[in-house]
C-alpha cells in the first residue's frame, strides 16, 4: 500500500501510531499540556458520567487511564480497555483495572466483562467505520445504561479540508515532542447521528463543552441509549 494512501478500517497504522505515541501521549495528559482538556473537556466527560450515578463504567479507548482513576476516586467501579498495549501498561502502572482488547475483537464477545451502566468513548472513535463496535457496546449496556461519546466538534475541527467526512492527519503540534503523525477520520454532525442510529442507538443528549472565555465549542458530547 502506498504510504500516502488513506487507511482502510483494517489498516494497522491507526493502532500502531497510538502504540508509538503512548509515551508522549501519557506525558501530555499527565502534565496537562492539552489546553482544551484543561479548560473544559476533561471536566465535561467526568461530570456527564458522574451525574448518571453509575455503579459500573467501561472506558473504551481509555488511553493512559486518567478517567478510570478519576471515577474510582468518586467510588465508581471503572474498567478501562484499549487496543494499544503500551497505553494499557502506562495505565496499569498508575493504578486501576485495565485490559488490552482490539476494537476489531470486541464485537465477537461484547459482554466479555459483563454489563455496564455507562460506557465512555472519550476522543476514542477515530476509525472510518466504527458501526460494529458501537452496536456491540450497545449490547454491553445494562438496562437503562447509556453510551457517552466525546469527540472533536465537527464545526470547529473542519479546517481547510472542509466540512466533509474523510481521513485527516493529526500532527500533535501543540502537545510537545515525541509524537508521530496519526491518521484519524473526521465526520460531520449529521454523520455522527446517522452512525448512532444505524448501530441501534437513540441519541438522548447533545452537549457542546465550550471555552470559558470565548464560548467557542471545544468538543461534542453525545449521550445515547439502545433503541
PDB file of C-alpha atoms in Angstrom:
ATOM      1  CA  UNK A   1       0.000   0.000   0.000  1.00  0.00           C
ATOM      2  CA  UNK A   2       1.234   3.488  -0.845  1.00  0.00           C
ATOM      3  CA  UNK A   3       2.209   5.255   2.401  1.00  0.00           C
ATOM      4  CA  UNK A   4       0.322   8.318   1.180  1.00  0.00           C
ATOM      5  CA  UNK A   5      -2.954   6.463   0.753  1.00  0.00           C
ATOM      6  CA  UNK A   6      -5.720   6.858   3.336  1.00  0.00           C
ATOM      7  CA  UNK A   7      -6.012   3.998   5.821  1.00  0.00           C
ATOM      8  CA  UNK A   8      -8.804   1.495   5.461  1.00  0.00           C
ATOM      9  CA  UNK A   9     -10.685   0.255   8.521  1.00  0.00           C
ATOM     10  CA  UNK A  10      -8.315  -2.750   8.594  1.00  0.00           C
ATOM     11  CA  UNK A  11      -5.177  -0.631   8.209  1.00  0.00           C
ATOM     12  CA  UNK A  12      -2.876  -1.075  11.230  1.00  0.00           C
ATOM     13  CA  UNK A  13      -1.471   2.452  11.077  1.00  0.00           C
ATOM     14  CA  UNK A  14      -4.068   3.950  13.421  1.00  0.00           C
ATOM     15  CA  UNK A  15      -3.335   1.475  16.213  1.00  0.00           C
ATOM     16  CA  UNK A  16       0.409   1.430  15.564  1.00  0.00           C
ATOM     17  CA  UNK A  17       0.536   5.219  15.807  1.00  0.00           C
ATOM     18  CA  UNK A  18      -1.024   5.064  19.281  1.00  0.00           C
ATOM     19  CA  UNK A  19       1.441   2.370  20.273  1.00  0.00           C
ATOM     20  CA  UNK A  20       4.295   4.583  19.057  1.00  0.00           C
ATOM     21  CA  UNK A  21       2.856   7.713  20.675  1.00  0.00           C
ATOM     22  CA  UNK A  22       1.956   6.097  24.005  1.00  0.00           C
ATOM     23  CA  UNK A  23       4.805   7.633  25.994  1.00  0.00           C
ATOM     24  CA  UNK A  24       4.413  11.106  24.513  1.00  0.00           C
ATOM     25  CA  UNK A  25       0.630  10.984  24.963  1.00  0.00           C
ATOM     26  CA  UNK A  26       0.911   9.862  28.575  1.00  0.00           C
ATOM     27  CA  UNK A  27       3.239  12.769  29.334  1.00  0.00           C
ATOM     28  CA  UNK A  28       0.988  15.251  27.537  1.00  0.00           C
ATOM     29  CA  UNK A  29      -2.081  14.158  29.501  1.00  0.00           C
ATOM     30  CA  UNK A  30      -0.441  13.891  32.905  1.00  0.00           C
ATOM     31  CA  UNK A  31       1.434  17.176  32.511  1.00  0.00           C
ATOM     32  CA  UNK A  32      -1.777  18.959  31.458  1.00  0.00           C
ATOM     33  CA  UNK A  33      -0.353  20.144  28.136  1.00  0.00           C
ATOM     34  CA  UNK A  34      -3.623  19.969  26.190  1.00  0.00           C
ATOM     35  CA  UNK A  35      -5.461  23.261  26.638  1.00  0.00           C
ATOM     36  CA  UNK A  36      -8.941  22.068  25.667  1.00  0.00           C
ATOM     37  CA  UNK A  37      -8.732  19.315  28.257  1.00  0.00           C
ATOM     38  CA  UNK A  38      -7.622  21.710  30.977  1.00  0.00           C
ATOM     39  CA  UNK A  39     -10.343  24.221  30.149  1.00  0.00           C
ATOM     40  CA  UNK A  40     -13.398  22.055  29.580  1.00  0.00           C
ATOM     41  CA  UNK A  41     -13.373  18.605  28.051  1.00  0.00           C
ATOM     42  CA  UNK A  42     -11.967  16.532  30.929  1.00  0.00           C
ATOM     43  CA  UNK A  43     -14.412  18.073  33.378  1.00  0.00           C
ATOM     44  CA  UNK A  44     -17.278  17.717  30.892  1.00  0.00           C
ATOM     45  CA  UNK A  45     -16.957  13.969  30.397  1.00  0.00           C
ATOM     46  CA  UNK A  46     -16.332  13.330  34.084  1.00  0.00           C
ATOM     47  CA  UNK A  47     -19.431  15.320  35.061  1.00  0.00           C
ATOM     48  CA  UNK A  48     -21.562  13.658  32.387  1.00  0.00           C
ATOM     49  CA  UNK A  49     -20.665  10.216  33.706  1.00  0.00           C
ATOM     50  CA  UNK A  50     -20.983  11.053  37.384  1.00  0.00           C
ATOM     51  CA  UNK A  51     -24.401  12.668  37.041  1.00  0.00           C
ATOM     52  CA  UNK A  52     -25.775   9.332  35.863  1.00  0.00           C
ATOM     53  CA  UNK A  53     -24.686   7.749  39.163  1.00  0.00           C
ATOM     54  CA  UNK A  54     -23.442   4.539  37.527  1.00  0.00           C
ATOM     55  CA  UNK A  55     -22.245   1.563  39.527  1.00  0.00           C
ATOM     56  CA  UNK A  56     -20.069   0.187  36.693  1.00  0.00           C
ATOM     57  CA  UNK A  57     -18.368   2.112  33.894  1.00  0.00           C
ATOM     58  CA  UNK A  58     -16.403   0.944  30.858  1.00  0.00           C
ATOM     59  CA  UNK A  59     -13.919   3.409  29.385  1.00  0.00           C
ATOM     60  CA  UNK A  60     -13.414   2.176  25.817  1.00  0.00           C
ATOM     61  CA  UNK A  61     -10.200   3.555  24.394  1.00  0.00           C
ATOM     62  CA  UNK A  62      -9.015   4.511  27.862  1.00  0.00           C
ATOM     63  CA  UNK A  63      -5.523   5.641  26.874  1.00  0.00           C
ATOM     64  CA  UNK A  64      -3.327   6.193  29.922  1.00  0.00           C
ATOM     65  CA  UNK A  65      -6.316   5.754  32.213  1.00  0.00           C
ATOM     66  CA  UNK A  66      -6.961   9.184  33.746  1.00  0.00           C
ATOM     67  CA  UNK A  67     -10.763   8.900  33.531  1.00  0.00           C
ATOM     68  CA  UNK A  68     -10.912   5.498  35.219  1.00  0.00           C
ATOM     69  CA  UNK A  69      -8.769   6.786  38.066  1.00  0.00           C
ATOM     70  CA  UNK A  70     -10.969   9.863  38.468  1.00  0.00           C
ATOM     71  CA  UNK A  71     -14.093   7.711  38.543  1.00  0.00           C
ATOM     72  CA  UNK A  72     -12.543   5.305  41.047  1.00  0.00           C
ATOM     73  CA  UNK A  73     -11.796   8.250  43.322  1.00  0.00           C
ATOM     74  CA  UNK A  74     -15.527   9.000  43.191  1.00  0.00           C
ATOM     75  CA  UNK A  75     -16.328   5.451  44.303  1.00  0.00           C
ATOM     76  CA  UNK A  76     -17.319   4.153  40.859  1.00  0.00           C
ATOM     77  CA  UNK A  77     -16.221   0.726  39.615  1.00  0.00           C
ATOM     78  CA  UNK A  78     -14.385   1.576  36.385  1.00  0.00           C
ATOM     79  CA  UNK A  79     -12.712  -0.681  33.832  1.00  0.00           C
ATOM     80  CA  UNK A  80     -10.508   0.715  31.077  1.00  0.00           C
ATOM     81  CA  UNK A  81      -9.941  -1.029  27.749  1.00  0.00           C
ATOM     82  CA  UNK A  82      -7.549  -0.020  24.980  1.00  0.00           C
ATOM     83  CA  UNK A  83      -6.086  -1.657  21.909  1.00  0.00           C
ATOM     84  CA  UNK A  84      -2.581  -0.265  22.422  1.00  0.00           C
ATOM     85  CA  UNK A  85      -0.601  -2.406  24.895  1.00  0.00           C
ATOM     86  CA  UNK A  86       1.806   0.435  25.694  1.00  0.00           C
ATOM     87  CA  UNK A  87      -1.068   2.663  26.810  1.00  0.00           C
ATOM     88  CA  UNK A  88      -2.560  -0.123  28.929  1.00  0.00           C
ATOM     89  CA  UNK A  89       0.837  -0.670  30.549  1.00  0.00           C
ATOM     90  CA  UNK A  90       1.034   3.040  31.401  1.00  0.00           C
ATOM     91  CA  UNK A  91      -2.496   2.969  32.798  1.00  0.00           C
ATOM     92  CA  UNK A  92      -1.841  -0.080  34.977  1.00  0.00           C
ATOM     93  CA  UNK A  93       1.365   1.430  36.325  1.00  0.00           C
ATOM     94  CA  UNK A  94      -0.646   4.351  37.704  1.00  0.00           C
ATOM     95  CA  UNK A  95      -3.248   2.081  39.306  1.00  0.00           C
ATOM     96  CA  UNK A  96      -6.641   0.732  38.312  1.00  0.00           C
ATOM     97  CA  UNK A  97      -8.221  -2.039  36.249  1.00  0.00           C
ATOM     98  CA  UNK A  98      -7.255  -2.117  32.585  1.00  0.00           C
ATOM     99  CA  UNK A  99      -7.388  -4.675  29.768  1.00  0.00           C
ATOM    100  CA  UNK A 100      -5.952  -4.815  26.253  1.00  0.00           C
ATOM    101  CA  UNK A 101      -8.616  -5.578  23.642  1.00  0.00           C
ATOM    102  CA  UNK A 102      -8.512  -4.503  20.000  1.00  0.00           C
ATOM    103  CA  UNK A 103     -11.638  -2.708  18.792  1.00  0.00           C
ATOM    104  CA  UNK A 104     -11.960  -5.240  15.963  1.00  0.00           C
ATOM    105  CA  UNK A 105     -12.166  -8.074  18.504  1.00  0.00           C
ATOM    106  CA  UNK A 106     -14.841  -6.523  20.723  1.00  0.00           C
ATOM    107  CA  UNK A 107     -17.963  -7.335  18.617  1.00  0.00           C
ATOM    108  CA  UNK A 108     -17.266 -11.081  18.809  1.00  0.00           C
ATOM    109  CA  UNK A 109     -17.765 -11.014  22.588  1.00  0.00           C
ATOM    110  CA  UNK A 110     -19.398  -7.730  23.624  1.00  0.00           C
ATOM    111  CA  UNK A 111     -20.224  -8.894  27.156  1.00  0.00           C
ATOM    112  CA  UNK A 112     -16.821 -10.381  27.972  1.00  0.00           C
ATOM    113  CA  UNK A 113     -16.595  -8.120  31.040  1.00  0.00           C
ATOM    114  CA  UNK A 114     -20.306  -8.087  31.856  1.00  0.00           C
ATOM    115  CA  UNK A 115     -22.789  -5.223  31.586  1.00  0.00           C
ATOM    116  CA  UNK A 116     -22.148  -1.565  32.342  1.00  0.00           C
ATOM    117  CA  UNK A 117     -24.345   1.309  33.456  1.00  0.00           C
ATOM    118  CA  UNK A 118     -22.262   3.699  31.371  1.00  0.00           C
ATOM    119  CA  UNK A 119     -19.802   3.170  28.536  1.00  0.00           C
ATOM    120  CA  UNK A 120     -17.496   6.020  27.560  1.00  0.00           C
ATOM    121  CA  UNK A 121     -15.624   6.677  24.315  1.00  0.00           C
ATOM    122  CA  UNK A 122     -13.645   9.815  25.101  1.00  0.00           C
ATOM    123  CA  UNK A 123     -11.923  11.020  21.924  1.00  0.00           C
ATOM    124  CA  UNK A 124     -11.551   7.336  21.125  1.00  0.00           C
ATOM    125  CA  UNK A 125     -13.595   6.742  17.950  1.00  0.00           C
ATOM    126  CA  UNK A 126     -11.096   7.618  15.231  1.00  0.00           C
ATOM    127  CA  UNK A 127     -11.747   4.949  12.592  1.00  0.00           C
ATOM    128  CA  UNK A 128     -13.812   5.307   9.432  1.00  0.00           C
ATOM    129  CA  UNK A 129     -16.383   2.633  10.254  1.00  0.00           C
ATOM    130  CA  UNK A 130     -16.954   2.076  13.986  1.00  0.00           C
ATOM    131  CA  UNK A 131     -20.546   0.915  13.488  1.00  0.00           C
ATOM    132  CA  UNK A 132     -19.957  -2.703  14.529  1.00  0.00           C
ATOM    133  CA  UNK A 133     -18.109  -1.574  17.644  1.00  0.00           C
ATOM    134  CA  UNK A 134     -20.893   0.854  18.588  1.00  0.00           C
ATOM    135  CA  UNK A 135     -23.550  -1.827  18.174  1.00  0.00           C
ATOM    136  CA  UNK A 136     -21.502  -4.194  20.335  1.00  0.00           C
ATOM    137  CA  UNK A 137     -21.044  -1.532  23.003  1.00  0.00           C
ATOM    138  CA  UNK A 138     -24.805  -1.069  22.996  1.00  0.00           C
ATOM    139  CA  UNK A 139     -25.125  -4.793  23.705  1.00  0.00           C
ATOM    140  CA  UNK A 140     -22.896  -4.329  26.763  1.00  0.00           C
ATOM    141  CA  UNK A 141     -25.151  -1.699  28.329  1.00  0.00           C
ATOM    142  CA  UNK A 142     -27.162  -2.661  31.394  1.00  0.00           C
ATOM    143  CA  UNK A 143     -30.877  -1.776  31.357  1.00  0.00           C
ATOM    144  CA  UNK A 144     -31.143   2.000  31.499  1.00  0.00           C
ATOM    145  CA  UNK A 145     -27.460   2.371  30.671  1.00  0.00           C
ATOM    146  CA  UNK A 146     -26.003   4.966  28.335  1.00  0.00           C
ATOM    147  CA  UNK A 147     -23.155   5.351  25.868  1.00  0.00           C
ATOM    148  CA  UNK A 148     -21.263   8.648  26.189  1.00  0.00           C
ATOM    149  CA  UNK A 149     -19.133   9.783  23.252  1.00  0.00           C
ATOM    150  CA  UNK A 150     -16.915  12.849  23.395  1.00  0.00           C
ATOM    151  CA  UNK A 151     -15.193  13.829  20.170  1.00  0.00           C
ATOM    152  CA  UNK A 152     -13.820  16.846  18.360  1.00  0.00           C
ATOM    153  CA  UNK A 153     -16.535  19.338  17.471  1.00  0.00           C
ATOM    154  CA  UNK A 154     -17.091  18.963  13.719  1.00  0.00           C
ATOM    155  CA  UNK A 155     -17.760  22.645  13.106  1.00  0.00           C
ATOM    156  CA  UNK A 156     -14.634  23.668  14.988  1.00  0.00           C
ATOM    157  CA  UNK A 157     -12.362  20.965  13.555  1.00  0.00           C
ATOM    158  CA  UNK A 158     -13.358  21.087   9.873  1.00  0.00           C
ATOM    159  CA  UNK A 159     -10.492  23.412   8.955  1.00  0.00           C
ATOM    160  CA  UNK A 160      -9.223  23.995   5.443  1.00  0.00           C
ATOM    161  CA  UNK A 161     -10.133  20.476   4.333  1.00  0.00           C
ATOM    162  CA  UNK A 162     -13.801  21.369   4.511  1.00  0.00           C
ATOM    163  CA  UNK A 163     -16.903  20.099   6.252  1.00  0.00           C
ATOM    164  CA  UNK A 164     -16.994  16.606   4.785  1.00  0.00           C
ATOM    165  CA  UNK A 165     -16.276  13.111   6.057  1.00  0.00           C
ATOM    166  CA  UNK A 166     -12.780  11.853   5.395  1.00  0.00           C
ATOM    167  CA  UNK A 167      -9.373  10.902   6.708  1.00  0.00           C
ATOM    168  CA  UNK A 168      -7.229  13.609   8.290  1.00  0.00           C
ATOM    169  CA  UNK A 169      -3.721  13.648   9.761  1.00  0.00           C
ATOM    170  CA  UNK A 170      -3.123  14.775  13.355  1.00  0.00           C
ATOM    171  CA  UNK A 171       0.401  16.057  13.957  1.00  0.00           C
ATOM    172  CA  UNK A 172       0.051  16.885  17.703  1.00  0.00           C
ATOM    173  CA  UNK A 173       1.979  20.119  17.096  1.00  0.00           C
ATOM    174  CA  UNK A 174       0.914  21.753  20.364  1.00  0.00           C
ATOM    175  CA  UNK A 175       1.313  18.702  22.600  1.00  0.00           C
ATOM    176  CA  UNK A 176       5.087  18.509  22.945  1.00  0.00           C
ATOM    177  CA  UNK A 177       7.825  16.370  21.428  1.00  0.00           C
ATOM    178  CA  UNK A 178       7.920  12.674  20.641  1.00  0.00           C
ATOM    179  CA  UNK A 179       4.748  12.318  18.569  1.00  0.00           C
ATOM    180  CA  UNK A 180       4.433  10.690  15.165  1.00  0.00           C
ATOM    181  CA  UNK A 181       1.555  11.870  12.924  1.00  0.00           C
ATOM    182  CA  UNK A 182      -1.674   9.916  13.414  1.00  0.00           C
ATOM    183  CA  UNK A 183      -4.442   9.261  10.878  1.00  0.00           C
ATOM    184  CA  UNK A 184      -7.980   9.878  12.115  1.00  0.00           C
ATOM    185  CA  UNK A 185     -11.396  10.036  10.491  1.00  0.00           C
ATOM    186  CA  UNK A 186     -13.368  13.287  10.523  1.00  0.00           C
ATOM    187  CA  UNK A 187     -17.152  13.058  10.385  1.00  0.00           C
ATOM    188  CA  UNK A 188     -19.852  15.708  10.257  1.00  0.00           C
ATOM    189  CA  UNK A 189     -22.545  16.168  12.873  1.00  0.00           C
ATOM    190  CA  UNK A 190     -25.078  14.559  10.559  1.00  0.00           C
ATOM    191  CA  UNK A 191     -22.785  11.570  10.065  1.00  0.00           C
ATOM    192  CA  UNK A 192     -22.499  11.056  13.821  1.00  0.00           C
ATOM    193  CA  UNK A 193     -26.296  10.956  14.118  1.00  0.00           C
ATOM    194  CA  UNK A 194     -26.615   8.511  11.209  1.00  0.00           C
ATOM    195  CA  UNK A 195     -23.874   6.306  12.662  1.00  0.00           C
ATOM    196  CA  UNK A 196     -25.558   6.045  16.057  1.00  0.00           C
ATOM    197  CA  UNK A 197     -28.956   5.272  14.568  1.00  0.00           C
ATOM    198  CA  UNK A 198     -27.520   2.558  12.319  1.00  0.00           C
ATOM    199  CA  UNK A 199     -25.891   0.965  15.376  1.00  0.00           C
ATOM    200  CA  UNK A 200     -29.263   0.699  17.123  1.00  0.00           C
ATOM    201  CA  UNK A 201     -28.653   3.639  19.449  1.00  0.00           C
ATOM    202  CA  UNK A 202     -31.014   6.523  20.156  1.00  0.00           C
ATOM    203  CA  UNK A 203     -29.496   9.934  20.757  1.00  0.00           C
ATOM    204  CA  UNK A 204     -30.621  11.309  24.106  1.00  0.00           C
ATOM    205  CA  UNK A 205     -28.494  14.403  24.691  1.00  0.00           C
ATOM    206  CA  UNK A 206     -26.134  16.653  22.725  1.00  0.00           C
ATOM    207  CA  UNK A 207     -23.725  18.909  24.590  1.00  0.00           C
ATOM    208  CA  UNK A 208     -21.035  21.324  23.447  1.00  0.00           C
ATOM    209  CA  UNK A 209     -18.347  21.905  26.090  1.00  0.00           C
ATOM    210  CA  UNK A 210     -17.090  25.430  25.458  1.00  0.00           C
ATOM    211  CA  UNK A 211     -14.105  27.655  26.046  1.00  0.00           C
ATOM    212  CA  UNK A 212     -14.881  29.520  29.292  1.00  0.00           C
ATOM    213  CA  UNK A 213     -13.979  32.915  27.812  1.00  0.00           C
ATOM    214  CA  UNK A 214     -14.783  32.834  24.098  1.00  0.00           C
ATOM    215  CA  UNK A 215     -17.672  30.367  24.193  1.00  0.00           C
ATOM    216  CA  UNK A 216     -16.059  28.551  21.265  1.00  0.00           C
ATOM    217  CA  UNK A 217     -17.053  24.850  21.242  1.00  0.00           C
ATOM    218  CA  UNK A 218     -14.141  22.644  22.282  1.00  0.00           C
ATOM    219  CA  UNK A 219     -15.835  19.287  21.799  1.00  0.00           C
ATOM    220  CA  UNK A 220     -19.052  17.468  21.024  1.00  0.00           C
ATOM    221  CA  UNK A 221     -20.533  15.229  23.724  1.00  0.00           C
ATOM    222  CA  UNK A 222     -23.226  12.754  22.695  1.00  0.00           C
ATOM    223  CA  UNK A 223     -25.257  10.588  25.071  1.00  0.00           C
ATOM    224  CA  UNK A 224     -27.183   7.678  23.569  1.00  0.00           C
ATOM    225  CA  UNK A 225     -29.190   4.653  24.690  1.00  0.00           C
ATOM    226  CA  UNK A 226     -30.190   1.432  22.997  1.00  0.00           C
ATOM    227  CA  UNK A 227     -33.288   1.798  20.848  1.00  0.00           C
TER     228      UNK A 227
END
